[in-house]
PDB file with SEQRES, HELIX, SHEET and CRYST1 records, atoms N, CA, C and O in Angstrom:
SEQRES   1 A   88  MET GLY VAL PRO GLU HIS ALA LYS GLN LYS HIS ILE THR          
SEQRES   2 A   88  SER LEU ARG PRO ASN GLU ILE TYR VAL PHE GLY SER ASP          
SEQRES   3 A   88  LEU LYS GLY LEU HIS GLY GLY GLY THR ALA TYR MET ALA          
SEQRES   4 A   88  TYR ARG LYS PHE GLY ALA VAL LEU GLY GLN GLY VAL GLY          
SEQRES   5 A   88  LEU GLN GLY GLN SER TYR ALA ILE PRO THR MET GLN GLY          
SEQRES   6 A   88  GLY VAL GLU THR ILE ARG PRO TYR VAL ASP ASP PHE ILE          
SEQRES   7 A   88  ARG PHE ALA LYS GLU HIS PRO GLU TRP ARG                      
HELIX    1 AA1 GLU A    5  LYS A    8  5                                   4    
HELIX    2 AA2 GLY A   34  PHE A   43  1                                  10    
HELIX    3 AA3 VAL A   67  GLU A   83  1                                  17    
SHEET    1 AA1 3 TYR A  21  SER A  25  0                                        
SHEET    2 AA1 3 SER A  57  PRO A  61  1                                        
SHEET    3 AA1 3 GLY A  52  GLN A  54 -1                                        
CRYST1    1.000    1.000    1.000  90.00  90.00  90.00 P 1           1          
ATOM      1  N   MET A   1       0.929  -1.287  -0.037  1.00  0.00           N  
ATOM      2  CA  MET A   1      -0.067  -0.023   0.006  1.00  0.00           C  
ATOM      3  C   MET A   1       0.844   1.208   0.000  1.00  0.00           C  
ATOM      4  O   MET A   1       1.756   1.319   0.820  1.00  0.00           O  
ATOM      5  N   GLY A   2       0.577   2.167  -0.969  1.00  0.00           N  
ATOM      6  CA  GLY A   2       1.447   3.297  -1.063  1.00  0.00           C  
ATOM      7  C   GLY A   2       0.929   4.507  -0.326  1.00  0.00           C  
ATOM      8  O   GLY A   2      -0.134   4.458   0.293  1.00  0.00           O  
ATOM      9  N   VAL A   3       1.667   5.580  -0.388  1.00  0.00           N  
ATOM     10  CA  VAL A   3       1.037   6.838   0.182  1.00  0.00           C  
ATOM     11  C   VAL A   3       0.104   7.450  -0.795  1.00  0.00           C  
ATOM     12  O   VAL A   3       0.395   7.543  -1.988  1.00  0.00           O  
ATOM     13  N   PRO A   4      -1.055   7.882  -0.279  1.00  0.00           N  
ATOM     14  CA  PRO A   4      -1.981   8.360  -1.190  1.00  0.00           C  
ATOM     15  C   PRO A   4      -1.473   9.792  -1.880  1.00  0.00           C  
ATOM     16  O   PRO A   4      -0.763  10.548  -1.217  1.00  0.00           O  
ATOM     17  N   GLU A   5      -1.807  10.078  -3.032  1.00  0.00           N  
ATOM     18  CA  GLU A   5      -1.277  11.257  -3.727  1.00  0.00           C  
ATOM     19  C   GLU A   5      -1.480  12.569  -3.003  1.00  0.00           C  
ATOM     20  O   GLU A   5      -0.591  13.419  -2.997  1.00  0.00           O  
ATOM     21  N   HIS A   6      -2.682  12.751  -2.370  1.00  0.00           N  
ATOM     22  CA  HIS A   6      -2.908  13.927  -1.532  1.00  0.00           C  
ATOM     23  C   HIS A   6      -1.942  14.073  -0.302  1.00  0.00           C  
ATOM     24  O   HIS A   6      -1.697  15.186   0.164  1.00  0.00           O  
ATOM     25  N   ALA A   7      -1.443  13.011   0.171  1.00  0.00           N  
ATOM     26  CA  ALA A   7      -0.706  13.034   1.302  1.00  0.00           C  
ATOM     27  C   ALA A   7       0.853  13.282   1.008  1.00  0.00           C  
ATOM     28  O   ALA A   7       1.677  13.431   1.910  1.00  0.00           O  
ATOM     29  N   LYS A   8       1.137  13.307  -0.259  1.00  0.00           N  
ATOM     30  CA  LYS A   8       2.486  13.617  -0.902  1.00  0.00           C  
ATOM     31  C   LYS A   8       2.876  15.005  -1.020  1.00  0.00           C  
ATOM     32  O   LYS A   8       4.053  15.342  -1.154  1.00  0.00           O  
ATOM     33  N   GLN A   9       1.734  15.961  -0.963  1.00  0.00           N  
ATOM     34  CA  GLN A   9       1.935  17.295  -1.164  1.00  0.00           C  
ATOM     35  C   GLN A   9       2.835  17.874  -0.070  1.00  0.00           C  
ATOM     36  O   GLN A   9       2.976  17.219   0.963  1.00  0.00           O  
ATOM     37  N   LYS A  10       3.448  19.035  -0.213  1.00  0.00           N  
ATOM     38  CA  LYS A  10       4.266  19.547   0.687  1.00  0.00           C  
ATOM     39  C   LYS A  10       3.570  19.942   2.085  1.00  0.00           C  
ATOM     40  O   LYS A  10       4.096  19.692   3.169  1.00  0.00           O  
ATOM     41  N   HIS A  11       2.470  20.513   1.955  1.00  0.00           N  
ATOM     42  CA  HIS A  11       1.638  20.828   3.182  1.00  0.00           C  
ATOM     43  C   HIS A  11       0.319  20.188   3.094  1.00  0.00           C  
ATOM     44  O   HIS A  11      -0.481  20.412   2.187  1.00  0.00           O  
ATOM     45  N   ILE A  12       0.127  19.387   4.069  1.00  0.00           N  
ATOM     46  CA  ILE A  12      -1.263  18.663   4.132  1.00  0.00           C  
ATOM     47  C   ILE A  12      -2.355  19.621   4.579  1.00  0.00           C  
ATOM     48  O   ILE A  12      -2.281  20.191   5.667  1.00  0.00           O  
ATOM     49  N   THR A  13      -3.363  19.797   3.744  1.00  0.00           N  
ATOM     50  CA  THR A  13      -4.422  20.812   4.130  1.00  0.00           C  
ATOM     51  C   THR A  13      -5.792  20.259   4.332  1.00  0.00           C  
ATOM     52  O   THR A  13      -6.721  20.981   4.693  1.00  0.00           O  
ATOM     53  N   SER A  14      -5.930  18.939   4.095  1.00  0.00           N  
ATOM     54  CA  SER A  14      -7.101  18.290   4.348  1.00  0.00           C  
ATOM     55  C   SER A  14      -6.901  16.755   4.613  1.00  0.00           C  
ATOM     56  O   SER A  14      -5.840  16.237   4.265  1.00  0.00           O  
ATOM     57  N   LEU A  15      -7.827  16.049   5.184  1.00  0.00           N  
ATOM     58  CA  LEU A  15      -7.714  14.718   5.498  1.00  0.00           C  
ATOM     59  C   LEU A  15      -9.033  13.960   5.157  1.00  0.00           C  
ATOM     60  O   LEU A  15     -10.139  14.457   5.370  1.00  0.00           O  
ATOM     61  N   ARG A  16      -8.857  12.788   4.643  1.00  0.00           N  
ATOM     62  CA  ARG A  16     -10.205  11.891   4.566  1.00  0.00           C  
ATOM     63  C   ARG A  16     -10.664  11.608   5.939  1.00  0.00           C  
ATOM     64  O   ARG A  16      -9.959  11.844   6.920  1.00  0.00           O  
ATOM     65  N   PRO A  17     -11.835  11.106   6.004  1.00  0.00           N  
ATOM     66  CA  PRO A  17     -12.401  10.838   7.317  1.00  0.00           C  
ATOM     67  C   PRO A  17     -11.600   9.763   8.126  1.00  0.00           C  
ATOM     68  O   PRO A  17     -11.639   9.800   9.356  1.00  0.00           O  
ATOM     69  N   ASN A  18     -10.883   8.817   7.476  1.00  0.00           N  
ATOM     70  CA  ASN A  18     -10.211   7.867   8.165  1.00  0.00           C  
ATOM     71  C   ASN A  18      -8.724   7.926   8.257  1.00  0.00           C  
ATOM     72  O   ASN A  18      -8.006   6.947   8.459  1.00  0.00           O  
ATOM     73  N   GLU A  19      -8.279   9.276   8.075  1.00  0.00           N  
ATOM     74  CA  GLU A  19      -6.909   9.655   8.170  1.00  0.00           C  
ATOM     75  C   GLU A  19      -6.592  10.443   9.474  1.00  0.00           C  
ATOM     76  O   GLU A  19      -7.438  11.162  10.005  1.00  0.00           O  
ATOM     77  N   ILE A  20      -5.430  10.287   9.931  1.00  0.00           N  
ATOM     78  CA  ILE A  20      -4.880  11.019  11.213  1.00  0.00           C  
ATOM     79  C   ILE A  20      -3.600  11.703  10.764  1.00  0.00           C  
ATOM     80  O   ILE A  20      -2.772  11.167  10.028  1.00  0.00           O  
ATOM     81  N   TYR A  21      -3.502  12.944  11.272  1.00  0.00           N  
ATOM     82  CA  TYR A  21      -2.329  13.788  11.011  1.00  0.00           C  
ATOM     83  C   TYR A  21      -1.451  13.574  12.286  1.00  0.00           C  
ATOM     84  O   TYR A  21      -1.866  13.892  13.400  1.00  0.00           O  
ATOM     85  N   VAL A  22      -0.360  13.086  12.100  1.00  0.00           N  
ATOM     86  CA  VAL A  22       0.558  12.814  13.171  1.00  0.00           C  
ATOM     87  C   VAL A  22       1.653  13.910  13.283  1.00  0.00           C  
ATOM     88  O   VAL A  22       2.352  14.177  12.306  1.00  0.00           O  
ATOM     89  N   PHE A  23       1.791  14.490  14.368  1.00  0.00           N  
ATOM     90  CA  PHE A  23       2.629  15.749  14.529  1.00  0.00           C  
ATOM     91  C   PHE A  23       3.543  15.691  15.755  1.00  0.00           C  
ATOM     92  O   PHE A  23       3.203  14.994  16.711  1.00  0.00           O  
ATOM     93  N   GLY A  24       4.631  16.354  15.778  1.00  0.00           N  
ATOM     94  CA  GLY A  24       5.462  16.644  16.850  1.00  0.00           C  
ATOM     95  C   GLY A  24       4.999  17.680  17.775  1.00  0.00           C  
ATOM     96  O   GLY A  24       4.737  18.788  17.306  1.00  0.00           O  
ATOM     97  N   SER A  25       4.861  17.455  19.075  1.00  0.00           N  
ATOM     98  CA  SER A  25       4.441  18.386  20.022  1.00  0.00           C  
ATOM     99  C   SER A  25       5.425  18.702  21.129  1.00  0.00           C  
ATOM    100  O   SER A  25       6.558  18.221  21.143  1.00  0.00           O  
ATOM    101  N   ASP A  26       4.924  19.588  22.127  1.00  0.00           N  
ATOM    102  CA  ASP A  26       5.686  19.593  23.368  1.00  0.00           C  
ATOM    103  C   ASP A  26       4.662  19.021  24.368  1.00  0.00           C  
ATOM    104  O   ASP A  26       3.452  18.968  24.151  1.00  0.00           O  
ATOM    105  N   LEU A  27       5.313  18.579  25.545  1.00  0.00           N  
ATOM    106  CA  LEU A  27       4.372  17.942  26.503  1.00  0.00           C  
ATOM    107  C   LEU A  27       3.301  18.799  27.117  1.00  0.00           C  
ATOM    108  O   LEU A  27       2.315  18.257  27.618  1.00  0.00           O  
ATOM    109  N   LYS A  28       3.440  20.149  27.107  1.00  0.00           N  
ATOM    110  CA  LYS A  28       2.397  21.062  27.474  1.00  0.00           C  
ATOM    111  C   LYS A  28       1.326  21.233  26.577  1.00  0.00           C  
ATOM    112  O   LYS A  28       0.295  21.776  26.972  1.00  0.00           O  
ATOM    113  N   GLY A  29       1.455  20.795  25.295  1.00  0.00           N  
ATOM    114  CA  GLY A  29       0.525  20.877  24.313  1.00  0.00           C  
ATOM    115  C   GLY A  29       0.118  22.337  23.826  1.00  0.00           C  
ATOM    116  O   GLY A  29      -1.042  22.681  23.598  1.00  0.00           O  
ATOM    117  N   LEU A  30       1.271  23.165  23.697  1.00  0.00           N  
ATOM    118  CA  LEU A  30       1.069  24.483  23.377  1.00  0.00           C  
ATOM    119  C   LEU A  30       0.702  24.690  21.920  1.00  0.00           C  
ATOM    120  O   LEU A  30       0.006  25.641  21.565  1.00  0.00           O  
ATOM    121  N   HIS A  31       1.181  23.787  21.091  1.00  0.00           N  
ATOM    122  CA  HIS A  31       0.818  23.767  19.565  1.00  0.00           C  
ATOM    123  C   HIS A  31       0.939  25.198  18.959  1.00  0.00           C  
ATOM    124  O   HIS A  31       0.051  25.681  18.256  1.00  0.00           O  
ATOM    125  N   GLY A  32       2.040  25.815  19.261  1.00  0.00           N  
ATOM    126  CA  GLY A  32       2.139  27.223  18.842  1.00  0.00           C  
ATOM    127  C   GLY A  32       2.784  27.470  17.500  1.00  0.00           C  
ATOM    128  O   GLY A  32       2.763  28.606  17.027  1.00  0.00           O  
ATOM    129  N   GLY A  33       3.366  26.450  16.852  1.00  0.00           N  
ATOM    130  CA  GLY A  33       4.100  26.679  15.589  1.00  0.00           C  
ATOM    131  C   GLY A  33       4.241  25.396  14.790  1.00  0.00           C  
ATOM    132  O   GLY A  33       4.048  24.317  15.350  1.00  0.00           O  
ATOM    133  N   GLY A  34       4.574  25.465  13.491  1.00  0.00           N  
ATOM    134  CA  GLY A  34       4.934  24.444  12.631  1.00  0.00           C  
ATOM    135  C   GLY A  34       3.687  23.325  12.517  1.00  0.00           C  
ATOM    136  O   GLY A  34       2.508  23.678  12.487  1.00  0.00           O  
ATOM    137  N   THR A  35       4.041  22.181  12.469  1.00  0.00           N  
ATOM    138  CA  THR A  35       3.003  21.116  12.353  1.00  0.00           C  
ATOM    139  C   THR A  35       1.979  21.121  13.447  1.00  0.00           C  
ATOM    140  O   THR A  35       0.783  20.918  13.233  1.00  0.00           O  
ATOM    141  N   ALA A  36       2.498  21.364  14.636  1.00  0.00           N  
ATOM    142  CA  ALA A  36       1.554  21.372  15.758  1.00  0.00           C  
ATOM    143  C   ALA A  36       0.556  22.415  15.706  1.00  0.00           C  
ATOM    144  O   ALA A  36      -0.583  22.198  16.119  1.00  0.00           O  
ATOM    145  N   TYR A  37       0.908  23.556  15.220  1.00  0.00           N  
ATOM    146  CA  TYR A  37      -0.030  24.614  14.914  1.00  0.00           C  
ATOM    147  C   TYR A  37      -1.081  24.199  13.843  1.00  0.00           C  
ATOM    148  O   TYR A  37      -2.268  24.488  13.998  1.00  0.00           O  
ATOM    149  N   MET A  38      -0.640  23.532  12.778  1.00  0.00           N  
ATOM    150  CA  MET A  38      -1.573  23.126  11.786  1.00  0.00           C  
ATOM    151  C   MET A  38      -2.489  22.116  12.313  1.00  0.00           C  
ATOM    152  O   MET A  38      -3.673  22.098  11.975  1.00  0.00           O  
ATOM    153  N   ALA A  39      -1.938  21.202  13.204  1.00  0.00           N  
ATOM    154  CA  ALA A  39      -2.884  20.212  13.758  1.00  0.00           C  
ATOM    155  C   ALA A  39      -3.919  20.779  14.617  1.00  0.00           C  
ATOM    156  O   ALA A  39      -5.022  20.241  14.710  1.00  0.00           O  
ATOM    157  N   TYR A  40      -3.604  21.863  15.262  1.00  0.00           N  
ATOM    158  CA  TYR A  40      -4.473  22.648  16.153  1.00  0.00           C  
ATOM    159  C   TYR A  40      -5.534  23.322  15.159  1.00  0.00           C  
ATOM    160  O   TYR A  40      -6.738  23.132  15.333  1.00  0.00           O  
ATOM    161  N   ARG A  41      -5.073  24.077  14.163  1.00  0.00           N  
ATOM    162  CA  ARG A  41      -5.999  24.891  13.351  1.00  0.00           C  
ATOM    163  C   ARG A  41      -6.981  23.958  12.480  1.00  0.00           C  
ATOM    164  O   ARG A  41      -8.149  24.253  12.226  1.00  0.00           O  
ATOM    165  N   LYS A  42      -6.404  22.932  12.116  1.00  0.00           N  
ATOM    166  CA  LYS A  42      -7.175  22.222  11.003  1.00  0.00           C  
ATOM    167  C   LYS A  42      -7.651  20.790  11.416  1.00  0.00           C  
ATOM    168  O   LYS A  42      -8.664  20.307  10.909  1.00  0.00           O  
ATOM    169  N   PHE A  43      -6.900  20.116  12.352  1.00  0.00           N  
ATOM    170  CA  PHE A  43      -7.240  18.695  12.613  1.00  0.00           C  
ATOM    171  C   PHE A  43      -7.627  18.290  14.006  1.00  0.00           C  
ATOM    172  O   PHE A  43      -7.622  17.107  14.344  1.00  0.00           O  
ATOM    173  N   GLY A  44      -7.983  19.333  14.873  1.00  0.00           N  
ATOM    174  CA  GLY A  44      -8.559  18.927  16.157  1.00  0.00           C  
ATOM    175  C   GLY A  44      -7.617  18.927  17.314  1.00  0.00           C  
ATOM    176  O   GLY A  44      -8.080  18.767  18.443  1.00  0.00           O  
ATOM    177  N   ALA A  45      -6.282  19.100  17.128  1.00  0.00           N  
ATOM    178  CA  ALA A  45      -5.426  19.177  18.205  1.00  0.00           C  
ATOM    179  C   ALA A  45      -5.996  20.126  19.354  1.00  0.00           C  
ATOM    180  O   ALA A  45      -6.584  21.186  19.138  1.00  0.00           O  
ATOM    181  N   VAL A  46      -5.731  19.585  20.599  1.00  0.00           N  
ATOM    182  CA  VAL A  46      -6.341  20.352  21.745  1.00  0.00           C  
ATOM    183  C   VAL A  46      -5.283  21.028  22.427  1.00  0.00           C  
ATOM    184  O   VAL A  46      -4.260  20.403  22.706  1.00  0.00           O  
ATOM    185  N   LEU A  47      -5.420  22.298  22.743  1.00  0.00           N  
ATOM    186  CA  LEU A  47      -4.404  23.014  23.517  1.00  0.00           C  
ATOM    187  C   LEU A  47      -4.303  22.457  24.911  1.00  0.00           C  
ATOM    188  O   LEU A  47      -5.325  22.198  25.547  1.00  0.00           O  
ATOM    189  N   GLY A  48      -3.157  22.275  25.377  1.00  0.00           N  
ATOM    190  CA  GLY A  48      -2.970  21.695  26.587  1.00  0.00           C  
ATOM    191  C   GLY A  48      -2.713  20.226  26.717  1.00  0.00           C  
ATOM    192  O   GLY A  48      -2.306  19.730  27.768  1.00  0.00           O  
ATOM    193  N   GLN A  49      -2.990  19.450  25.493  1.00  0.00           N  
ATOM    194  CA  GLN A  49      -2.709  17.986  25.445  1.00  0.00           C  
ATOM    195  C   GLN A  49      -1.700  17.747  24.416  1.00  0.00           C  
ATOM    196  O   GLN A  49      -1.851  17.950  23.211  1.00  0.00           O  
ATOM    197  N   GLY A  50      -0.576  17.264  25.043  1.00  0.00           N  
ATOM    198  CA  GLY A  50       0.681  17.186  24.188  1.00  0.00           C  
ATOM    199  C   GLY A  50       0.921  15.752  23.801  1.00  0.00           C  
ATOM    200  O   GLY A  50       1.946  15.519  23.161  1.00  0.00           O  
ATOM    201  N   VAL A  51       0.129  14.779  24.098  1.00  0.00           N  
ATOM    202  CA  VAL A  51       0.258  13.437  23.746  1.00  0.00           C  
ATOM    203  C   VAL A  51      -1.063  12.839  23.353  1.00  0.00           C  
ATOM    204  O   VAL A  51      -2.116  13.121  23.926  1.00  0.00           O  
ATOM    205  N   GLY A  52      -0.951  11.936  22.274  1.00  0.00           N  
ATOM    206  CA  GLY A  52      -2.038  11.087  21.840  1.00  0.00           C  
ATOM    207  C   GLY A  52      -3.002  11.680  20.899  1.00  0.00           C  
ATOM    208  O   GLY A  52      -2.808  12.764  20.349  1.00  0.00           O  
ATOM    209  N   LEU A  53      -4.118  10.897  20.715  1.00  0.00           N  
ATOM    210  CA  LEU A  53      -5.130  11.281  19.776  1.00  0.00           C  
ATOM    211  C   LEU A  53      -5.991  12.430  20.263  1.00  0.00           C  
ATOM    212  O   LEU A  53      -6.482  12.462  21.392  1.00  0.00           O  
ATOM    213  N   GLN A  54      -6.161  13.469  19.249  1.00  0.00           N  
ATOM    214  CA  GLN A  54      -6.981  14.569  19.495  1.00  0.00           C  
ATOM    215  C   GLN A  54      -7.632  14.992  18.162  1.00  0.00           C  
ATOM    216  O   GLN A  54      -6.983  15.525  17.263  1.00  0.00           O  
ATOM    217  N   GLY A  55      -8.939  14.725  18.087  1.00  0.00           N  
ATOM    218  CA  GLY A  55      -9.689  14.951  16.809  1.00  0.00           C  
ATOM    219  C   GLY A  55      -9.107  13.977  15.799  1.00  0.00           C  
ATOM    220  O   GLY A  55      -9.047  12.765  16.007  1.00  0.00           O  
ATOM    221  N   GLN A  56      -8.645  14.629  14.600  1.00  0.00           N  
ATOM    222  CA  GLN A  56      -8.096  13.757  13.630  1.00  0.00           C  
ATOM    223  C   GLN A  56      -6.526  13.928  13.545  1.00  0.00           C  
ATOM    224  O   GLN A  56      -5.913  13.917  12.478  1.00  0.00           O  
ATOM    225  N   SER A  57      -5.973  14.078  14.723  1.00  0.00           N  
ATOM    226  CA  SER A  57      -4.594  14.234  14.796  1.00  0.00           C  
ATOM    227  C   SER A  57      -4.048  13.375  16.146  1.00  0.00           C  
ATOM    228  O   SER A  57      -4.755  13.051  17.100  1.00  0.00           O  
ATOM    229  N   TYR A  58      -2.702  13.108  15.991  1.00  0.00           N  
ATOM    230  CA  TYR A  58      -2.079  12.461  17.070  1.00  0.00           C  
ATOM    231  C   TYR A  58      -0.729  13.085  17.414  1.00  0.00           C  
ATOM    232  O   TYR A  58       0.146  13.188  16.555  1.00  0.00           O  
ATOM    233  N   ALA A  59      -0.558  13.512  18.701  1.00  0.00           N  
ATOM    234  CA  ALA A  59       0.556  14.281  19.159  1.00  0.00           C  
ATOM    235  C   ALA A  59       1.581  13.301  19.656  1.00  0.00           C  
ATOM    236  O   ALA A  59       1.261  12.428  20.463  1.00  0.00           O  
ATOM    237  N   ILE A  60       2.836  13.426  19.183  1.00  0.00           N  
ATOM    238  CA  ILE A  60       4.029  12.730  19.782  1.00  0.00           C  
ATOM    239  C   ILE A  60       4.948  13.831  20.267  1.00  0.00           C  
ATOM    240  O   ILE A  60       5.446  14.627  19.470  1.00  0.00           O  
ATOM    241  N   PRO A  61       5.179  13.883  21.588  1.00  0.00           N  
ATOM    242  CA  PRO A  61       6.027  14.935  22.185  1.00  0.00           C  
ATOM    243  C   PRO A  61       7.450  14.696  21.670  1.00  0.00           C  
ATOM    244  O   PRO A  61       7.996  13.611  21.869  1.00  0.00           O  
ATOM    245  N   THR A  62       8.045  15.663  21.028  1.00  0.00           N  
ATOM    246  CA  THR A  62       9.371  15.509  20.538  1.00  0.00           C  
ATOM    247  C   THR A  62      10.274  16.707  20.954  1.00  0.00           C  
ATOM    248  O   THR A  62      11.370  16.835  20.407  1.00  0.00           O  
ATOM    249  N   MET A  63       9.867  17.562  21.871  1.00  0.00           N  
ATOM    250  CA  MET A  63      10.556  18.799  22.140  1.00  0.00           C  
ATOM    251  C   MET A  63      11.339  18.682  23.437  1.00  0.00           C  
ATOM    252  O   MET A  63      11.962  19.667  23.835  1.00  0.00           O  
ATOM    253  N   GLN A  64      11.349  17.580  24.102  1.00  0.00           N  
ATOM    254  CA  GLN A  64      11.808  17.580  25.482  1.00  0.00           C  
ATOM    255  C   GLN A  64      12.968  16.660  25.615  1.00  0.00           C  
ATOM    256  O   GLN A  64      13.352  16.417  26.759  1.00  0.00           O  
ATOM    257  N   GLY A  65      13.608  16.088  24.561  1.00  0.00           N  
ATOM    258  CA  GLY A  65      14.769  15.314  24.764  1.00  0.00           C  
ATOM    259  C   GLY A  65      15.149  14.564  23.587  1.00  0.00           C  
ATOM    260  O   GLY A  65      14.541  14.770  22.537  1.00  0.00           O  
ATOM    261  N   GLY A  66      16.086  13.717  23.645  1.00  0.00           N  
ATOM    262  CA  GLY A  66      16.598  12.871  22.616  1.00  0.00           C  
ATOM    263  C   GLY A  66      15.794  11.654  22.355  1.00  0.00           C  
ATOM    264  O   GLY A  66      14.720  11.450  22.921  1.00  0.00           O  
ATOM    265  N   VAL A  67      16.334  10.835  21.476  1.00  0.00           N  
ATOM    266  CA  VAL A  67      15.624   9.645  21.027  1.00  0.00           C  
ATOM    267  C   VAL A  67      15.183   8.747  22.218  1.00  0.00           C  
ATOM    268  O   VAL A  67      14.047   8.276  22.163  1.00  0.00           O  
ATOM    269  N   GLU A  68      15.918   8.482  23.215  1.00  0.00           N  
ATOM    270  CA  GLU A  68      15.533   7.750  24.303  1.00  0.00           C  
ATOM    271  C   GLU A  68      14.288   8.243  25.126  1.00  0.00           C  
ATOM    272  O   GLU A  68      13.487   7.502  25.695  1.00  0.00           O  
ATOM    273  N   THR A  69      14.259   9.531  25.098  1.00  0.00           N  
ATOM    274  CA  THR A  69      13.127  10.246  25.802  1.00  0.00           C  
ATOM    275  C   THR A  69      11.764  10.242  24.865  1.00  0.00           C  
ATOM    276  O   THR A  69      10.631  10.283  25.344  1.00  0.00           O  
ATOM    277  N   ILE A  70      12.008  10.195  23.691  1.00  0.00           N  
ATOM    278  CA  ILE A  70      10.915  10.223  22.659  1.00  0.00           C  
ATOM    279  C   ILE A  70      10.317   8.757  22.457  1.00  0.00           C  
ATOM    280  O   ILE A  70       9.132   8.534  22.209  1.00  0.00           O  
ATOM    281  N   ARG A  71      11.296   7.808  22.596  1.00  0.00           N  
ATOM    282  CA  ARG A  71      10.911   6.401  22.147  1.00  0.00           C  
ATOM    283  C   ARG A  71       9.601   5.910  22.817  1.00  0.00           C  
ATOM    284  O   ARG A  71       8.769   5.342  22.110  1.00  0.00           O  
ATOM    285  N   PRO A  72       9.391   6.079  24.022  1.00  0.00           N  
ATOM    286  CA  PRO A  72       8.156   5.471  24.668  1.00  0.00           C  
ATOM    287  C   PRO A  72       6.822   6.029  23.977  1.00  0.00           C  
ATOM    288  O   PRO A  72       5.826   5.325  23.811  1.00  0.00           O  
ATOM    289  N   TYR A  73       6.909   7.335  23.604  1.00  0.00           N  
ATOM    290  CA  TYR A  73       5.727   7.922  22.915  1.00  0.00           C  
ATOM    291  C   TYR A  73       5.633   7.446  21.443  1.00  0.00           C  
ATOM    292  O   TYR A  73       4.529   7.423  20.898  1.00  0.00           O  
ATOM    293  N   VAL A  74       6.666   7.095  20.830  1.00  0.00           N  
ATOM    294  CA  VAL A  74       6.647   6.588  19.553  1.00  0.00           C  
ATOM    295  C   VAL A  74       6.105   5.153  19.540  1.00  0.00           C  
ATOM    296  O   VAL A  74       5.331   4.747  18.673  1.00  0.00           O  
ATOM    297  N   ASP A  75       6.587   4.373  20.615  1.00  0.00           N  
ATOM    298  CA  ASP A  75       6.060   3.057  20.841  1.00  0.00           C  
ATOM    299  C   ASP A  75       4.632   3.051  21.209  1.00  0.00           C  
ATOM    300  O   ASP A  75       3.965   2.054  20.930  1.00  0.00           O  
ATOM    301  N   ASP A  76       4.065   4.109  21.837  1.00  0.00           N  
ATOM    302  CA  ASP A  76       2.668   4.199  22.087  1.00  0.00           C  
ATOM    303  C   ASP A  76       1.870   4.445  20.864  1.00  0.00           C  
ATOM    304  O   ASP A  76       0.747   3.962  20.721  1.00  0.00           O  
ATOM    305  N   PHE A  77       2.429   5.172  20.013  1.00  0.00           N  
ATOM    306  CA  PHE A  77       1.828   5.526  18.726  1.00  0.00           C  
ATOM    307  C   PHE A  77       1.748   4.246  17.922  1.00  0.00           C  
ATOM    308  O   PHE A  77       0.691   3.903  17.394  1.00  0.00           O  
ATOM    309  N   ILE A  78       2.885   3.524  17.827  1.00  0.00           N  
ATOM    310  CA  ILE A  78       2.853   2.264  17.040  1.00  0.00           C  
ATOM    311  C   ILE A  78       1.780   1.369  17.485  1.00  0.00           C  
ATOM    312  O   ILE A  78       1.024   0.836  16.673  1.00  0.00           O  
ATOM    313  N   ARG A  79       1.687   1.180  18.799  1.00  0.00           N  
ATOM    314  CA  ARG A  79       0.660   0.313  19.434  1.00  0.00           C  
ATOM    315  C   ARG A  79      -0.687   0.829  19.068  1.00  0.00           C  
ATOM    316  O   ARG A  79      -1.561   0.028  18.737  1.00  0.00           O  
ATOM    317  N   PHE A  80      -0.920   2.110  19.104  1.00  0.00           N  
ATOM    318  CA  PHE A  80      -2.260   2.622  18.782  1.00  0.00           C  
ATOM    319  C   PHE A  80      -2.544   2.375  17.328  1.00  0.00           C  
ATOM    320  O   PHE A  80      -3.685   2.047  17.003  1.00  0.00           O  
ATOM    321  N   ALA A  81      -1.588   2.507  16.419  1.00  0.00           N  
ATOM    322  CA  ALA A  81      -1.859   2.363  14.987  1.00  0.00           C  
ATOM    323  C   ALA A  81      -2.201   0.833  14.687  1.00  0.00           C  
ATOM    324  O   ALA A  81      -3.035   0.531  13.834  1.00  0.00           O  
ATOM    325  N   LYS A  82      -1.517  -0.102  15.428  1.00  0.00           N  
ATOM    326  CA  LYS A  82      -1.753  -1.537  15.246  1.00  0.00           C  
ATOM    327  C   LYS A  82      -3.185  -1.823  15.738  1.00  0.00           C  
ATOM    328  O   LYS A  82      -3.876  -2.631  15.118  1.00  0.00           O  
ATOM    329  N   GLU A  83      -3.648  -1.200  16.814  1.00  0.00           N  
ATOM    330  CA  GLU A  83      -4.910  -1.444  17.405  1.00  0.00           C  
ATOM    331  C   GLU A  83      -6.001  -0.785  16.621  1.00  0.00           C  
ATOM    332  O   GLU A  83      -7.164  -1.165  16.754  1.00  0.00           O  
ATOM    333  N   HIS A  84      -5.688   0.146  15.841  1.00  0.00           N  
ATOM    334  CA  HIS A  84      -6.744   0.918  15.108  1.00  0.00           C  
ATOM    335  C   HIS A  84      -6.475   0.906  13.492  1.00  0.00           C  
ATOM    336  O   HIS A  84      -6.238   1.948  12.880  1.00  0.00           O  
ATOM    337  N   PRO A  85      -6.528  -0.187  12.959  1.00  0.00           N  
ATOM    338  CA  PRO A  85      -6.311  -0.312  11.461  1.00  0.00           C  
ATOM    339  C   PRO A  85      -7.202   0.522  10.584  1.00  0.00           C  
ATOM    340  O   PRO A  85      -6.882   0.829   9.436  1.00  0.00           O  
ATOM    341  N   GLU A  86      -8.430   0.911  11.206  1.00  0.00           N  
ATOM    342  CA  GLU A  86      -9.421   1.789  10.461  1.00  0.00           C  
ATOM    343  C   GLU A  86      -8.793   3.163  10.175  1.00  0.00           C  
ATOM    344  O   GLU A  86      -9.134   3.818   9.189  1.00  0.00           O  
ATOM    345  N   TRP A  87      -7.902   3.573  11.022  1.00  0.00           N  
ATOM    346  CA  TRP A  87      -7.260   4.910  10.789  1.00  0.00           C  
ATOM    347  C   TRP A  87      -5.989   4.642   9.952  1.00  0.00           C  
ATOM    348  O   TRP A  87      -5.358   3.595  10.092  1.00  0.00           O  
ATOM    349  N   ARG A  88      -5.613   5.636   9.053  1.00  0.00           N  
ATOM    350  CA  ARG A  88      -4.463   5.586   8.242  1.00  0.00           C  
ATOM    351  C   ARG A  88      -3.634   6.783   8.501  1.00  0.00           C  
ATOM    352  O   ARG A  88      -2.575   6.944   7.895  1.00  0.00           O  
TER     353      ARG A  88                                                      
END                                                                             
């Protein structure tokens, strides 16, 4: 299964009903810039929630440390994705 054409564009501006926008966040869920702001403005990210499913988005905190700090959150996302094959 390949990447849908609309997802290959430089900036994702819309999602199909079964798609999730995965973005890097901070633990405080400030969503003030970059992809986090896009997730907040367009895909249901919640201010104050820095981890997990929010609307049609999924936050992975990436701003607080290196790979070992981020790894548990990535593992949680992988587990979530396996448990929810209906989401893409």
